[in-house]
mmCIF file with all atom_site columns, C-alpha atoms in Angstrom:
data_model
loop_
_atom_site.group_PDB
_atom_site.id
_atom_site.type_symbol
_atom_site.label_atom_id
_atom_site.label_alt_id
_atom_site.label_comp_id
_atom_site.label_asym_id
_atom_site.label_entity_id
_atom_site.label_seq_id
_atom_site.pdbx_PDB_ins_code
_atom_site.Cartn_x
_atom_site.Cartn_y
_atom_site.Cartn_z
_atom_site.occupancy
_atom_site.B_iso_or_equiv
_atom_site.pdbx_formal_charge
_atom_site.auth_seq_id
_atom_site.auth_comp_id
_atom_site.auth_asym_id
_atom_site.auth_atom_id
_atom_site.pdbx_PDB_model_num
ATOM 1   C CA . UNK A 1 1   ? -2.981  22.275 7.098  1.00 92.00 ? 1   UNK A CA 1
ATOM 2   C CA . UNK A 1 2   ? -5.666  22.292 9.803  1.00 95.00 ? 2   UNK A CA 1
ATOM 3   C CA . UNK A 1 3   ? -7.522  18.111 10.484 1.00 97.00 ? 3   UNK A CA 1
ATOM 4   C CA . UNK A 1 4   ? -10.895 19.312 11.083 1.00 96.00 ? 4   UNK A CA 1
ATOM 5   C CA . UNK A 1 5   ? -13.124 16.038 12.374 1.00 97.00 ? 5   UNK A CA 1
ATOM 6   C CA . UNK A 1 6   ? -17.007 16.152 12.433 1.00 97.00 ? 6   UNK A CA 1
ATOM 7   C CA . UNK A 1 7   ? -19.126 13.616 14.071 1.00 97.00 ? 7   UNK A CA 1
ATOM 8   C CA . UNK A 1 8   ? -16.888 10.903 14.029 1.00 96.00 ? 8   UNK A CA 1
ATOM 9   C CA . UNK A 1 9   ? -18.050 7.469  15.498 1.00 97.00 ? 9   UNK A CA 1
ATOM 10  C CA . UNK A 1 10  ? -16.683 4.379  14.749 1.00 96.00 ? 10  UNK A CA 1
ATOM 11  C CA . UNK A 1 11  ? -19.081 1.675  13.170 1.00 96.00 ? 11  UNK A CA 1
ATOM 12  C CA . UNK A 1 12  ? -17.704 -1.389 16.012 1.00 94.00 ? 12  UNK A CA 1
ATOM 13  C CA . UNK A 1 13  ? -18.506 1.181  18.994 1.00 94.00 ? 13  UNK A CA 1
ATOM 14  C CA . UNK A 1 14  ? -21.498 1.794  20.719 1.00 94.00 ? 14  UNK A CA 1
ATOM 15  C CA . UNK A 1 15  ? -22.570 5.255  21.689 1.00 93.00 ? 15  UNK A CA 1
ATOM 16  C CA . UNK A 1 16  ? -22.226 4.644  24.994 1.00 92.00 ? 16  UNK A CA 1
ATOM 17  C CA . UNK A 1 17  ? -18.547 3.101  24.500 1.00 91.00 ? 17  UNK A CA 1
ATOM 18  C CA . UNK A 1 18  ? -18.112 6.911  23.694 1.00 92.00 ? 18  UNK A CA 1
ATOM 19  C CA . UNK A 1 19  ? -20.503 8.904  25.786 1.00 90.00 ? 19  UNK A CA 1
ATOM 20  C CA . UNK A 1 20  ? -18.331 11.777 27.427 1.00 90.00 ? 20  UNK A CA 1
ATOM 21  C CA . UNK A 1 21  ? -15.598 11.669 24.528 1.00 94.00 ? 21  UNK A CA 1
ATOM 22  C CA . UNK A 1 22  ? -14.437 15.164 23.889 1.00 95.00 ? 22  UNK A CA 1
ATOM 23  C CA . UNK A 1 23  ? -14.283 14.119 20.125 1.00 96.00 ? 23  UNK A CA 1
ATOM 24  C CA . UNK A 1 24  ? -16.439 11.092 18.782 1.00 96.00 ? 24  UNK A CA 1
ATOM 25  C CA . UNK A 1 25  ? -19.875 12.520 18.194 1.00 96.00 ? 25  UNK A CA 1
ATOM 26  C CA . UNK A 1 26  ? -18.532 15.950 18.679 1.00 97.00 ? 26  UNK A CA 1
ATOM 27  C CA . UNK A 1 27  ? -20.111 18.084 15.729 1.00 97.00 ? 27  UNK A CA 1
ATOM 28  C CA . UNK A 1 28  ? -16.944 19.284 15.425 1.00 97.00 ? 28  UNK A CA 1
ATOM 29  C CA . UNK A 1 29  ? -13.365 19.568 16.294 1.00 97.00 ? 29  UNK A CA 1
ATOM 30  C CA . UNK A 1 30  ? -10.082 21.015 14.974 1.00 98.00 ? 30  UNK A CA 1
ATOM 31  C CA . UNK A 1 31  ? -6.652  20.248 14.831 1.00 98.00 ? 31  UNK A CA 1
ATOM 32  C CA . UNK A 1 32  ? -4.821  22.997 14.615 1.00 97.00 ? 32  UNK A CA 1
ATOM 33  C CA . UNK A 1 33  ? -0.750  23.604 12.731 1.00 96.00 ? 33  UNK A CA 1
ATOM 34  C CA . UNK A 1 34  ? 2.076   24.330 15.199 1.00 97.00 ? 34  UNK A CA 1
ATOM 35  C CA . UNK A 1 35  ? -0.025  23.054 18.463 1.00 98.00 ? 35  UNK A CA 1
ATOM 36  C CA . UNK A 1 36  ? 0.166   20.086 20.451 1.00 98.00 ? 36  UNK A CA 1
ATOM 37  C CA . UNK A 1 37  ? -2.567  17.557 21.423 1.00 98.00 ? 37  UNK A CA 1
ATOM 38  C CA . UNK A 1 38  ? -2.915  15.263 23.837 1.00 97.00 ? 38  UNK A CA 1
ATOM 39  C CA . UNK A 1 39  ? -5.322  12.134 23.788 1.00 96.00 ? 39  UNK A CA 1
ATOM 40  C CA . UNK A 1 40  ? -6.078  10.406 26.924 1.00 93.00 ? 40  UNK A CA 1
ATOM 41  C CA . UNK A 1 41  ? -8.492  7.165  27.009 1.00 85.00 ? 41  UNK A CA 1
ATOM 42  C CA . UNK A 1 42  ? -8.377  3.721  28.790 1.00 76.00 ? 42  UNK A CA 1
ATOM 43  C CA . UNK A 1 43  ? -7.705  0.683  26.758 1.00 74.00 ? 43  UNK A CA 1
ATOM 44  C CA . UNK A 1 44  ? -10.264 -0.307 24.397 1.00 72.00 ? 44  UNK A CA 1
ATOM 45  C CA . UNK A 1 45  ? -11.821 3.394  24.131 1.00 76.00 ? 45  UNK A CA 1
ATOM 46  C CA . UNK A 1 46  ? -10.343 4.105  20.818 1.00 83.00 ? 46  UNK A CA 1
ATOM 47  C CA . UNK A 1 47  ? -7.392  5.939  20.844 1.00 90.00 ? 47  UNK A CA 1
ATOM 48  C CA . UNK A 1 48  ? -5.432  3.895  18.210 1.00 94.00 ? 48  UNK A CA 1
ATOM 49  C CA . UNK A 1 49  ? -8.755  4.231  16.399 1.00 95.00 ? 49  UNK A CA 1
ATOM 50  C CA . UNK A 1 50  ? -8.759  7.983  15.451 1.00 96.00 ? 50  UNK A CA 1
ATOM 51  C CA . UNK A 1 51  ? -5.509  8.672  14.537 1.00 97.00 ? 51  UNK A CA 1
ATOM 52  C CA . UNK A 1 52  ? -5.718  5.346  12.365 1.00 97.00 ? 52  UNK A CA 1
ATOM 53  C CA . UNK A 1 53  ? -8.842  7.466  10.967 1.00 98.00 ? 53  UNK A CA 1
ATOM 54  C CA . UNK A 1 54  ? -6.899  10.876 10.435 1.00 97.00 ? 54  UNK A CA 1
ATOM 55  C CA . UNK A 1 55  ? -4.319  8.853  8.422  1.00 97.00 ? 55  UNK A CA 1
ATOM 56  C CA . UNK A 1 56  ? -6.788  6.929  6.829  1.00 96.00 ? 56  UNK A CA 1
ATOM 57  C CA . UNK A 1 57  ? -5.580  3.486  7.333  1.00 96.00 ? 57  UNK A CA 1
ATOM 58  C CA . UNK A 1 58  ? -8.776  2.680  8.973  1.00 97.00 ? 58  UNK A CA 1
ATOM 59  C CA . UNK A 1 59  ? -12.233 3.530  6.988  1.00 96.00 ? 59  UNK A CA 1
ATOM 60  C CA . UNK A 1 60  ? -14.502 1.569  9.015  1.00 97.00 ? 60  UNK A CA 1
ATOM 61  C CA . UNK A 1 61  ? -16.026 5.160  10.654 1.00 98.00 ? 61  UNK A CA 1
ATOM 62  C CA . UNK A 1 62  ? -18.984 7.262  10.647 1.00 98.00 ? 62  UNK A CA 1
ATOM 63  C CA . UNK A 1 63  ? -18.472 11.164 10.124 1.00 98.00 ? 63  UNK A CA 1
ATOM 64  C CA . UNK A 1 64  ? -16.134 13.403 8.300  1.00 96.00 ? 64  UNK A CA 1
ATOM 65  C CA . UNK A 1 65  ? -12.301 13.905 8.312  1.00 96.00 ? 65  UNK A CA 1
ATOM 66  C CA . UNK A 1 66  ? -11.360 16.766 6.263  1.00 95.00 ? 66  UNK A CA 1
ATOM 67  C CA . UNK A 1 67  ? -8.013  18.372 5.522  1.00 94.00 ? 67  UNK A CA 1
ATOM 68  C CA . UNK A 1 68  ? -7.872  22.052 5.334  1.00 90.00 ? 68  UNK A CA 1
ATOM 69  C CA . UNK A 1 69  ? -5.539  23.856 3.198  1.00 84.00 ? 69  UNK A CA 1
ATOM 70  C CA . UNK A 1 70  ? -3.796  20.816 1.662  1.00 74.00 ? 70  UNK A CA 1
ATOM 71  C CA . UNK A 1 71  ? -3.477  21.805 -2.349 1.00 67.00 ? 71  UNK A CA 1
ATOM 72  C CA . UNK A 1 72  ? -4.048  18.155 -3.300 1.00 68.00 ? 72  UNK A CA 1
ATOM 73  C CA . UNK A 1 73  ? -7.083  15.963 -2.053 1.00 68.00 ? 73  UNK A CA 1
ATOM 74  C CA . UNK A 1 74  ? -5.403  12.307 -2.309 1.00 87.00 ? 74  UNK A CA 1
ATOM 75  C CA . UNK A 1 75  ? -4.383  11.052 0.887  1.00 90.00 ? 75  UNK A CA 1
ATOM 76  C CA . UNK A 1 76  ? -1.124  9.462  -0.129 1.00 90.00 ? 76  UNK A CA 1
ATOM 77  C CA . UNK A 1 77  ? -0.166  13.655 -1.281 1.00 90.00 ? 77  UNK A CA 1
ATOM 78  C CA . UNK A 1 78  ? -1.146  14.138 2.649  1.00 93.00 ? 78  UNK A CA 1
ATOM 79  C CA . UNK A 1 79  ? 0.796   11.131 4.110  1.00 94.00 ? 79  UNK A CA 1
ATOM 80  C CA . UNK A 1 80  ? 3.799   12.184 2.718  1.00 92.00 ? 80  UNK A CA 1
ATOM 81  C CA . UNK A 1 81  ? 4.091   16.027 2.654  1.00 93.00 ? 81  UNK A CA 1
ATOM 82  C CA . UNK A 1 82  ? 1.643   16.432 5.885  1.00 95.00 ? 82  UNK A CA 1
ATOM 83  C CA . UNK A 1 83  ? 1.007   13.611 8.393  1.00 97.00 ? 83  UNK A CA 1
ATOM 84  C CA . UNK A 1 84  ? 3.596   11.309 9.795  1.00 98.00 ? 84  UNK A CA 1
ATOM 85  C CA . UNK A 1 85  ? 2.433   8.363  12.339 1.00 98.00 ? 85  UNK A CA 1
ATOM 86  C CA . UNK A 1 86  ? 4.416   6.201  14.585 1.00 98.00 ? 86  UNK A CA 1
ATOM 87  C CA . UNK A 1 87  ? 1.958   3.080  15.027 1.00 97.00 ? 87  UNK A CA 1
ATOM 88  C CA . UNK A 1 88  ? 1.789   1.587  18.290 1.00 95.00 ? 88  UNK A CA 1
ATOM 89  C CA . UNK A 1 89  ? 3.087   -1.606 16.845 1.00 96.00 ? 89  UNK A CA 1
ATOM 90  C CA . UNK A 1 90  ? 5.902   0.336  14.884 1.00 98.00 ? 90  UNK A CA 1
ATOM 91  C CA . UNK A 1 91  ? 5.227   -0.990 11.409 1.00 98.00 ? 91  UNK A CA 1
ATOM 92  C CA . UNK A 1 92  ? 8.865   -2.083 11.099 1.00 98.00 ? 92  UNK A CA 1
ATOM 93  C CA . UNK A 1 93  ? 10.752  -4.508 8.635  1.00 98.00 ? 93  UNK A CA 1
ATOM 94  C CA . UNK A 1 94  ? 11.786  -7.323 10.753 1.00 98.00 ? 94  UNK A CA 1
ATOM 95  C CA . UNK A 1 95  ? 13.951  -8.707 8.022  1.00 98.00 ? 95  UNK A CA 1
ATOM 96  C CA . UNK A 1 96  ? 16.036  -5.060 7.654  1.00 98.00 ? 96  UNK A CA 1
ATOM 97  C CA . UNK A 1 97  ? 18.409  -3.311 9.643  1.00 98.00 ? 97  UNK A CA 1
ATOM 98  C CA . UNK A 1 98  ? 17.910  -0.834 11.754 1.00 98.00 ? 98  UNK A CA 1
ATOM 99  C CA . UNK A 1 99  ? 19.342  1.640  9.310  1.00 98.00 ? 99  UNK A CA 1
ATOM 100 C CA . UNK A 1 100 ? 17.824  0.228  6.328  1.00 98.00 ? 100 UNK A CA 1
ATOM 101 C CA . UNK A 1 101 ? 14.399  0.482  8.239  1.00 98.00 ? 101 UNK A CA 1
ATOM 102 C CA . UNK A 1 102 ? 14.929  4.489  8.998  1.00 98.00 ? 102 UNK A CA 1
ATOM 103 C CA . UNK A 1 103 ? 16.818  4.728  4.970  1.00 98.00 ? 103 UNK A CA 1
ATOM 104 C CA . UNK A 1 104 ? 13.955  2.940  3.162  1.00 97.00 ? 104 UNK A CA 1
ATOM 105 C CA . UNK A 1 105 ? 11.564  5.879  4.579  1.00 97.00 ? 105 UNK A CA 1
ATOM 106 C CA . UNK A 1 106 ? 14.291  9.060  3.943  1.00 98.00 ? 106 UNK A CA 1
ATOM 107 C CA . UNK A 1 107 ? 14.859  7.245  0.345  1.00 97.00 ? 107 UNK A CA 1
ATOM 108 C CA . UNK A 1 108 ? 11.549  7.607  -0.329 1.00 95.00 ? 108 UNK A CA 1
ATOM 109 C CA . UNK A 1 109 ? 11.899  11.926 0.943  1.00 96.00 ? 109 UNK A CA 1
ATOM 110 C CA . UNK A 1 110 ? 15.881  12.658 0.811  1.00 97.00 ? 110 UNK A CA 1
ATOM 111 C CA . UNK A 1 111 ? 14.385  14.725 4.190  1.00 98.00 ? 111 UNK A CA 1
ATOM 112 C CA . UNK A 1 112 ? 17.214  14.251 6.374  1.00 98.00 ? 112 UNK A CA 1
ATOM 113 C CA . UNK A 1 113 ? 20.627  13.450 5.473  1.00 98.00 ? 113 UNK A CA 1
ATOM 114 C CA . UNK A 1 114 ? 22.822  10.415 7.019  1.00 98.00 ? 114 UNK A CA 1
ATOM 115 C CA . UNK A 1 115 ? 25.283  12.591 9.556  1.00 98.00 ? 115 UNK A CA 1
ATOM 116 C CA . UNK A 1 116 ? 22.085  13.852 10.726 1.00 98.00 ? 116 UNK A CA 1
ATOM 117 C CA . UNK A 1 117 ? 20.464  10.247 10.977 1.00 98.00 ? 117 UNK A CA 1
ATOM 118 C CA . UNK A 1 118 ? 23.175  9.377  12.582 1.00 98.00 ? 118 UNK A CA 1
ATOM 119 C CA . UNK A 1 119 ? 23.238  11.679 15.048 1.00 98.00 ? 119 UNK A CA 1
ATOM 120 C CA . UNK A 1 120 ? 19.856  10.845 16.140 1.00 98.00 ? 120 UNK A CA 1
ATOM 121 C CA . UNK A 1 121 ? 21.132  7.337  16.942 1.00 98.00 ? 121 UNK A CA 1
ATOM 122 C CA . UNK A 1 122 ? 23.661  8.010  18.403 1.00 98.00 ? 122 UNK A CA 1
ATOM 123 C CA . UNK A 1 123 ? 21.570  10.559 20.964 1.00 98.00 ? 123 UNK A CA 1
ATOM 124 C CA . UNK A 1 124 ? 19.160  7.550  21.504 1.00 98.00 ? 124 UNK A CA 1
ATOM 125 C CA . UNK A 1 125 ? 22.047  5.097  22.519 1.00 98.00 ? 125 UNK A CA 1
ATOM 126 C CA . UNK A 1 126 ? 21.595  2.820  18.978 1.00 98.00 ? 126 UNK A CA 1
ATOM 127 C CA . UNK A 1 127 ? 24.562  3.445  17.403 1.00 98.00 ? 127 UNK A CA 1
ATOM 128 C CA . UNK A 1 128 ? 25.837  -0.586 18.215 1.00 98.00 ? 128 UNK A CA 1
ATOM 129 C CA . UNK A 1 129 ? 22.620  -1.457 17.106 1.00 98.00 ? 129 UNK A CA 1
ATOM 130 C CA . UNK A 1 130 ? 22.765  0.442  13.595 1.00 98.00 ? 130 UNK A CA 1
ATOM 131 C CA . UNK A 1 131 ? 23.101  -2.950 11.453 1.00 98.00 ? 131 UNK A CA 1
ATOM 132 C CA . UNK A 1 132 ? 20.923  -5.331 13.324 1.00 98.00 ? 132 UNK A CA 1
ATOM 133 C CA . UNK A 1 133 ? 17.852  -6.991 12.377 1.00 98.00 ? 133 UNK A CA 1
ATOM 134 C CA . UNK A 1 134 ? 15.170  -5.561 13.800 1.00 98.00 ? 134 UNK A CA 1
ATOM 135 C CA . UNK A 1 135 ? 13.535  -8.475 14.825 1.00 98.00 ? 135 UNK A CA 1
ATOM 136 C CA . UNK A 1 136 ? 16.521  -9.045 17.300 1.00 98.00 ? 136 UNK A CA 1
ATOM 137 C CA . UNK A 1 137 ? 15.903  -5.751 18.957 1.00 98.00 ? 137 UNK A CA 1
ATOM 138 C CA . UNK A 1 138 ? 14.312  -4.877 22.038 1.00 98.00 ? 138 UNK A CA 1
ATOM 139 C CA . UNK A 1 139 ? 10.534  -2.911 21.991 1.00 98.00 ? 139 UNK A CA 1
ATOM 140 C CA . UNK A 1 140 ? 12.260  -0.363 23.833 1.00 98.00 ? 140 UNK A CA 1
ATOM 141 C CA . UNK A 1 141 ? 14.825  -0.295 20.640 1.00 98.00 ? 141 UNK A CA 1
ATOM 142 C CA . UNK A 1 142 ? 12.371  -0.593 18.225 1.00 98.00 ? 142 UNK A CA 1
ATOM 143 C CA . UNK A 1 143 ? 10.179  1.843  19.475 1.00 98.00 ? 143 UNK A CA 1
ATOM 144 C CA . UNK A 1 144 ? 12.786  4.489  19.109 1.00 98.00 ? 144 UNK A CA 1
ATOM 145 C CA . UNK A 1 145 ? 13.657  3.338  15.767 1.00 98.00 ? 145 UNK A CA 1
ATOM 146 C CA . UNK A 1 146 ? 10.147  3.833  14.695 1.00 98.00 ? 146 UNK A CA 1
ATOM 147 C CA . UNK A 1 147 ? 10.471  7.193  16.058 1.00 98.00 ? 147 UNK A CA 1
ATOM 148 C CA . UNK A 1 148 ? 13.603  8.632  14.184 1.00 98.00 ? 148 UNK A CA 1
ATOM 149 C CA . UNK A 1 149 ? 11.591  6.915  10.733 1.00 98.00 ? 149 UNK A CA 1
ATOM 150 C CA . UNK A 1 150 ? 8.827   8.806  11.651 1.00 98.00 ? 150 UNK A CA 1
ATOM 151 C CA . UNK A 1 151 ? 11.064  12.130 11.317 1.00 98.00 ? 151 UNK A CA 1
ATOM 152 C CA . UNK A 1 152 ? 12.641  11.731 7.861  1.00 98.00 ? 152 UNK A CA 1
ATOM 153 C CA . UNK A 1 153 ? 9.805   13.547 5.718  1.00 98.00 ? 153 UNK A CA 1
ATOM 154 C CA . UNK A 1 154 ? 8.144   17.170 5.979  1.00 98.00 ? 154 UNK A CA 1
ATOM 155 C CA . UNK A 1 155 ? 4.810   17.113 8.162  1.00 98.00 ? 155 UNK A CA 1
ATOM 156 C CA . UNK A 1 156 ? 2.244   19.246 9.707  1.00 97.00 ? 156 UNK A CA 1
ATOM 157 C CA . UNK A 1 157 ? 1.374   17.167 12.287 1.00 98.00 ? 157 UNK A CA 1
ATOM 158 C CA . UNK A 1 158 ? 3.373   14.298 13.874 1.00 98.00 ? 158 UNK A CA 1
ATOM 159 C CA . UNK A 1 159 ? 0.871   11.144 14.459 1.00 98.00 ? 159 UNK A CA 1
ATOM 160 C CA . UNK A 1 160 ? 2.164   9.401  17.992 1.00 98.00 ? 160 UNK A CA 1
ATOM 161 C CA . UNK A 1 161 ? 0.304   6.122  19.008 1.00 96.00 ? 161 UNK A CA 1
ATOM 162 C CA . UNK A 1 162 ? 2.051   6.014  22.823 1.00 95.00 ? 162 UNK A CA 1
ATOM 163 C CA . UNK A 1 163 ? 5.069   6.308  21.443 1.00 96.00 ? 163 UNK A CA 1
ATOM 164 C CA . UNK A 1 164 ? 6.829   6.188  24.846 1.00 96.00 ? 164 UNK A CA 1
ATOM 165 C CA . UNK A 1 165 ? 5.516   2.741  26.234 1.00 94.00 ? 165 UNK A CA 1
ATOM 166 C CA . UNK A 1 166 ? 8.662   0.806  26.384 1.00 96.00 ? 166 UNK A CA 1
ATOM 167 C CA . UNK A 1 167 ? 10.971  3.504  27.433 1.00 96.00 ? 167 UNK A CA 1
ATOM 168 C CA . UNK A 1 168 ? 12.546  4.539  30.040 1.00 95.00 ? 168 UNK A CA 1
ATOM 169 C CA . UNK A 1 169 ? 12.791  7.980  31.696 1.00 94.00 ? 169 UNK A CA 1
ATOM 170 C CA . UNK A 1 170 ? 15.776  9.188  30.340 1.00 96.00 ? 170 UNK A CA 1
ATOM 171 C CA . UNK A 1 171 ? 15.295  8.153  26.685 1.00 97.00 ? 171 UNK A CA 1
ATOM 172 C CA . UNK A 1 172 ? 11.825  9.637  27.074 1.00 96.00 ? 172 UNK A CA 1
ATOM 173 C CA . UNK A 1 173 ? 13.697  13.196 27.827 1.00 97.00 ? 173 UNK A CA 1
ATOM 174 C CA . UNK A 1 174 ? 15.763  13.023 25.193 1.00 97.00 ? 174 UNK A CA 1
ATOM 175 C CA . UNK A 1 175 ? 13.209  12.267 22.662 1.00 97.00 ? 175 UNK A CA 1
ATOM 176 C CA . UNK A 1 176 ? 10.662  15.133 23.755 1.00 97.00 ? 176 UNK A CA 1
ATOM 177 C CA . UNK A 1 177 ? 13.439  17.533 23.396 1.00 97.00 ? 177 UNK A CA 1
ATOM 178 C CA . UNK A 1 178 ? 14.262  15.817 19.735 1.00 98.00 ? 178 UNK A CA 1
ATOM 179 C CA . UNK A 1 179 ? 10.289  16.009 18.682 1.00 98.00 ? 179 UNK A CA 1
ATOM 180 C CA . UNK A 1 180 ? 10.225  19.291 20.261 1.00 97.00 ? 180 UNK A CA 1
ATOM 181 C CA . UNK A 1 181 ? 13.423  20.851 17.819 1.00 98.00 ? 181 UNK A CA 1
ATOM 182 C CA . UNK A 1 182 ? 11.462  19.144 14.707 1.00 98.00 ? 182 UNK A CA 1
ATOM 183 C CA . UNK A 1 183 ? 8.150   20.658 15.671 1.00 98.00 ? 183 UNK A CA 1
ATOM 184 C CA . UNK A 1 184 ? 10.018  24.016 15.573 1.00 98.00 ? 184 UNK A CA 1
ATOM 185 C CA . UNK A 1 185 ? 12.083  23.220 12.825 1.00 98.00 ? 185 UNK A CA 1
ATOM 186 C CA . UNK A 1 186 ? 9.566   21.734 10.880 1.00 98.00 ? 186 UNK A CA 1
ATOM 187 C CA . UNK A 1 187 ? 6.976   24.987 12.016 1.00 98.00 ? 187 UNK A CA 1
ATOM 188 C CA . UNK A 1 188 ? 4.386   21.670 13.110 1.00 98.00 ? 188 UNK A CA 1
ATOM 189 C CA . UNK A 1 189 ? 2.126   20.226 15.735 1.00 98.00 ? 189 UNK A CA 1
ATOM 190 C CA . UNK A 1 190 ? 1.809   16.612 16.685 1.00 98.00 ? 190 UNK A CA 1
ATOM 191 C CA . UNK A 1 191 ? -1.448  14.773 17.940 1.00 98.00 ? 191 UNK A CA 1
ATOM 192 C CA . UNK A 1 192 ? -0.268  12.045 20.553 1.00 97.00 ? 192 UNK A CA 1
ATOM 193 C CA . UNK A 1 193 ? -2.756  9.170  22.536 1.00 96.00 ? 193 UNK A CA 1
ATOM 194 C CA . UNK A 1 194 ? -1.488  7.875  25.884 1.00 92.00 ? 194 UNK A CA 1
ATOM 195 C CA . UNK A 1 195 ? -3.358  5.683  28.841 1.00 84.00 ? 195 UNK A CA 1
ATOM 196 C CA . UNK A 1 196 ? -2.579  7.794  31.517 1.00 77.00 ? 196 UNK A CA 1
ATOM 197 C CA . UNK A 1 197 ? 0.787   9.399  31.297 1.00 81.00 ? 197 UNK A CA 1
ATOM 198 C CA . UNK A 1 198 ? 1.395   13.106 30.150 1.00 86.00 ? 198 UNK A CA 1
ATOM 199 C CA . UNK A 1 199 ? 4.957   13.336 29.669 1.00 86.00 ? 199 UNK A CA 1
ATOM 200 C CA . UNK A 1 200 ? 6.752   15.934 29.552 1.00 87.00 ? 200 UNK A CA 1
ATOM 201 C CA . UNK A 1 201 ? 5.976   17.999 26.996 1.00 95.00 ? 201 UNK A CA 1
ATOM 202 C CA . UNK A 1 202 ? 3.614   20.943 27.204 1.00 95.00 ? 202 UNK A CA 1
ATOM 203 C CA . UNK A 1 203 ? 0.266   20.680 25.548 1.00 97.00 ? 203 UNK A CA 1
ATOM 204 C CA . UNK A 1 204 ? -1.912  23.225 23.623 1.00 97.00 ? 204 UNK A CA 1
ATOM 205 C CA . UNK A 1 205 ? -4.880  20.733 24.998 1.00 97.00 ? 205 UNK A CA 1
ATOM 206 C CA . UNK A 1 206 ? -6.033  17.497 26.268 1.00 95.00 ? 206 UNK A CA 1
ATOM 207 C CA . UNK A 1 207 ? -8.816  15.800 25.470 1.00 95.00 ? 207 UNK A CA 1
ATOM 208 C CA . UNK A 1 208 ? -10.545 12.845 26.534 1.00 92.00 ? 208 UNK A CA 1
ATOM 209 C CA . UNK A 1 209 ? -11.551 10.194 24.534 1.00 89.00 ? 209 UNK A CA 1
#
């Protein structure tokens, strides 16, 4: 599945919020499977704004968002077979665990099984944390829980709202190389915003919003 995006603007920004963006008001511009986008934008320039578009969890646009090659038009048929998102603010269950949090999504797909969720804790240091409330946890914790969610169903493209914000160095290593084995594995791309940082892994192309 390709995201193609035509002369998208959205309705609570000016044009000149988004004069110079390399995609609002851009006739057109394609996302393509298997490649890796970077967004880059100050605060307030809408970054959250069009991947909250792409997933269609936020209407209030001008424009077009079409999906190319998907065999079924609804968007819940795209959320879960094609696009997975890890929100800024996480979209966790305060109330749950840890574990339930990442099981209520892979109950839902039966994508991943538990050794393997697991394992992913235990490479991101959680493993003590596996039965805590979430709402007891760290953003630094949480963040990385919303990550390993974010990896138990199929996608085409990986959604990342600065997924990296409250991490550290070394967990942000380990997780590109973790993103980077389920883009392979998983034969996908991911589009990903960020203030100012580029990581580390290496982008197909950066754009400006």
């Amino acid at each position: 599945m390709h995201v193609r995006v035509q002369n998208i603007k959205p309705k609570y920004m000016s044009e000149s919020e988004i004069s110079g963006s390399d995609i609002y008001l851009q006739n057109q511009i394609v996302f393509e499977k298997r490649k890796k986008y970077l967004l880059k934008a100050n605060s307030g320039h809408g970054k959250s704004s069009i991947l909250n578009f792409i997933y269609d969890c936020n209407k209030n646009y001008t424009g077009k968002i079409i999906f190319e090659g998907n065999e079924d038009d609804s968007i819940i048929s795209v959320r879960i077979k094609k696009l997975s998102y890890v929100f800024q603010d996480f979209k966790l269950f305060p109330k749950l665990t840890l574990w339930e949090n990442i099981k209520i999504k892979n109950n839902l797909t039966n994508f991943k099984t538990d050794q393997e969720i697991l394992n992913l804790i235990d490479k991101l240091g959680l493993s003590e944390k596996k039965d805590q409330l979430v709402e007891t946890l760290s953003l630094g914790q949480k963040q990385r829980t919303a990550i390993i969610r974010s990896l138990c169903q199929p996608f085409d493209f990986l959604l990342l709202d600065e997924p990296f914000s409250h991490l550290d160095e070394r967990n942000i290593e380990i997780l590109t190389t973790i993103i980077d084995k389920e883009l392979e594995d998983q034969n996908a791309g991911f589009i990903m915003t960020t203030l100012n940082n580029e990581y580390l892994f290496k982008y197909d192309k950066i754009l400006n919003l």
